[in-house]
Amino acid sequence: MAAGGSGGLSPDGIFRAVAARLLAAPALTPAQLRRLPAGADPDHPHLIRLCLDGAPVQLPAFQFDGQGRAEAVVLRVNEMLDAARDPWGVADWWLGPDPWLAAPPADLLRRGLDARLVAAAGTVREEV
């Protein structure tokens, strides 16, 4: 581990630890998504696409229903949080614990809580 000024991880070390956690979550490649019955366009500008060190692109699976359709609330939140500019940060918001929601936001998809998810994303946007 690279030590930072305070004896903790360096910024690169922190990023790599978070990236490893996010890349370990269920994901689809663009080719896998296209093969699903209703496969969404993997190049949609509001989808999170993660790629590290030239590895294949991964699209976190929570963004899609079982048929491969992009969830409307995911697209809305990803646009609000600017996933095109910061896919790692937005993926971390979806997959990490959220104190306001008391759960990772991705765990609340398809439960009729879309308005709460949008509101929670709005609070993050206000902090930026």
Coordinates of C-alpha atoms in Angstrom, one line a residue:
M1 CA 0.0 0.0 0.0
A2 CA 1.2 3.5 -0.8
A3 CA 1.2 5.7 2.2
G4 CA -0.3 9.2 2.0
G5 CA 0.7 12.2 4.1
S6 CA -1.5 11.0 6.9
G7 CA -0.3 7.4 6.9
G8 CA -3.4 6.2 4.9
L9 CA -3.9 5.2 1.3
S10 CA -2.8 7.5 -1.5
P11 CA -5.5 9.0 -3.6
D12 CA -4.7 6.4 -6.3
G13 CA -4.8 3.6 -3.7
I14 CA -8.2 4.8 -2.5
F15 CA -9.5 4.9 -6.1
R16 CA -8.2 1.5 -6.9
A17 CA -9.8 0.0 -3.8
V18 CA -13.2 1.6 -4.7
A19 CA -12.8 0.6 -8.3
A20 CA -12.1 -3.1 -7.3
R21 CA -15.3 -3.1 -5.2
L22 CA -17.4 -1.6 -8.0
L23 CA -15.9 -3.9 -10.7
A24 CA -16.7 -6.9 -8.5
A25 CA -20.4 -6.1 -8.6
P26 CA -22.6 -8.0 -11.2
A27 CA -22.1 -6.4 -14.6
L28 CA -22.6 -6.9 -18.3
T29 CA -20.3 -6.3 -21.2
P30 CA -21.8 -4.4 -24.2
A31 CA -22.0 -7.6 -26.1
Q32 CA -23.8 -9.4 -23.3
L33 CA -26.3 -6.5 -23.1
R34 CA -27.0 -6.6 -26.8
R35 CA -27.8 -10.3 -26.7
L36 CA -30.5 -9.9 -24.1
P37 CA -34.1 -9.9 -25.5
A38 CA -34.7 -6.2 -25.0
G39 CA -31.0 -5.2 -24.7
A40 CA -30.5 -1.5 -24.2
D41 CA -28.0 0.5 -26.2
P42 CA -24.8 0.0 -24.3
D43 CA -23.7 3.4 -25.6
H44 CA -26.6 5.3 -24.2
P45 CA -25.1 8.5 -22.7
H46 CA -26.8 8.1 -19.3
L47 CA -25.6 4.5 -18.6
I48 CA -22.6 3.9 -16.3
R49 CA -19.7 2.3 -18.2
L50 CA -16.7 1.3 -16.1
C51 CA -13.3 0.5 -17.6
L52 CA -10.0 0.3 -15.8
D53 CA -6.5 0.0 -17.3
G54 CA -7.8 -1.0 -20.7
A55 CA -9.9 -3.9 -19.4
P56 CA -13.2 -4.6 -21.2
V57 CA -16.0 -2.1 -20.5
Q58 CA -18.5 -3.2 -17.8
L59 CA -22.0 -1.9 -17.4
P60 CA -23.2 -2.4 -13.8
A61 CA -26.1 -4.9 -14.0
F62 CA -28.4 -3.0 -11.6
Q63 CA -29.1 -0.5 -14.4
F64 CA -31.2 -3.1 -16.3
D65 CA -34.2 -5.2 -15.8
G66 CA -34.1 -8.9 -16.5
Q67 CA -34.8 -8.4 -20.2
G68 CA -31.9 -5.9 -20.6
R69 CA -34.0 -2.7 -20.6
A70 CA -32.5 0.3 -18.9
E71 CA -34.4 1.3 -15.8
A72 CA -35.9 4.8 -16.4
V73 CA -35.1 6.0 -12.8
V74 CA -31.5 4.8 -13.3
L75 CA -31.2 6.9 -16.5
R76 CA -32.7 9.9 -14.8
V77 CA -30.5 9.7 -11.7
N78 CA -27.4 9.0 -13.8
E79 CA -28.1 12.1 -15.9
M80 CA -28.7 14.1 -12.7
L81 CA -25.4 13.0 -11.2
D82 CA -23.5 13.3 -14.6
A83 CA -22.5 9.6 -15.0
A84 CA -20.9 10.5 -18.3
R85 CA -18.4 12.7 -16.5
D86 CA -18.0 10.7 -13.3
P87 CA -19.0 7.0 -13.9
W88 CA -17.0 5.8 -10.9
G89 CA -18.6 8.3 -8.5
V90 CA -22.1 7.6 -9.7
A91 CA -21.6 3.8 -9.6
D92 CA -20.3 4.2 -6.0
W93 CA -23.5 6.2 -5.1
W94 CA -25.7 3.4 -6.5
L95 CA -23.7 0.6 -4.9
G96 CA -22.5 2.1 -1.7
P97 CA -24.6 2.6 1.5
D98 CA -26.7 5.7 1.6
P99 CA -27.4 7.0 5.1
W100 CA -30.6 8.8 4.0
L101 CA -32.0 5.7 2.3
A102 CA -30.5 3.3 4.9
A103 CA -29.4 1.0 2.0
P104 CA -27.4 1.1 -1.2
P105 CA -29.7 2.9 -3.7
A106 CA -29.4 0.0 -6.2
D107 CA -31.0 -2.3 -3.6
L108 CA -34.1 -0.2 -3.7
L109 CA -34.8 -0.4 -7.5
R110 CA -38.0 -2.0 -8.6
R111 CA -39.7 -1.5 -5.2
G112 CA -41.8 1.5 -6.1
L113 CA -39.3 3.9 -4.5
D114 CA -38.3 5.8 -7.6
A115 CA -39.3 9.2 -6.2
R116 CA -37.1 8.6 -3.1
L117 CA -34.2 7.6 -5.2
V118 CA -34.5 10.8 -7.3
A119 CA -34.8 12.9 -4.1
A120 CA -31.7 11.2 -2.6
A121 CA -29.8 11.9 -5.8
G122 CA -30.9 15.5 -5.6
T123 CA -29.4 15.9 -2.2
V124 CA -26.1 14.6 -3.5
R125 CA -26.2 17.0 -6.4
E126 CA -26.9 19.9 -4.0
E127 CA -23.8 19.1 -2.1
V128 CA -21.5 19.4 -5.1

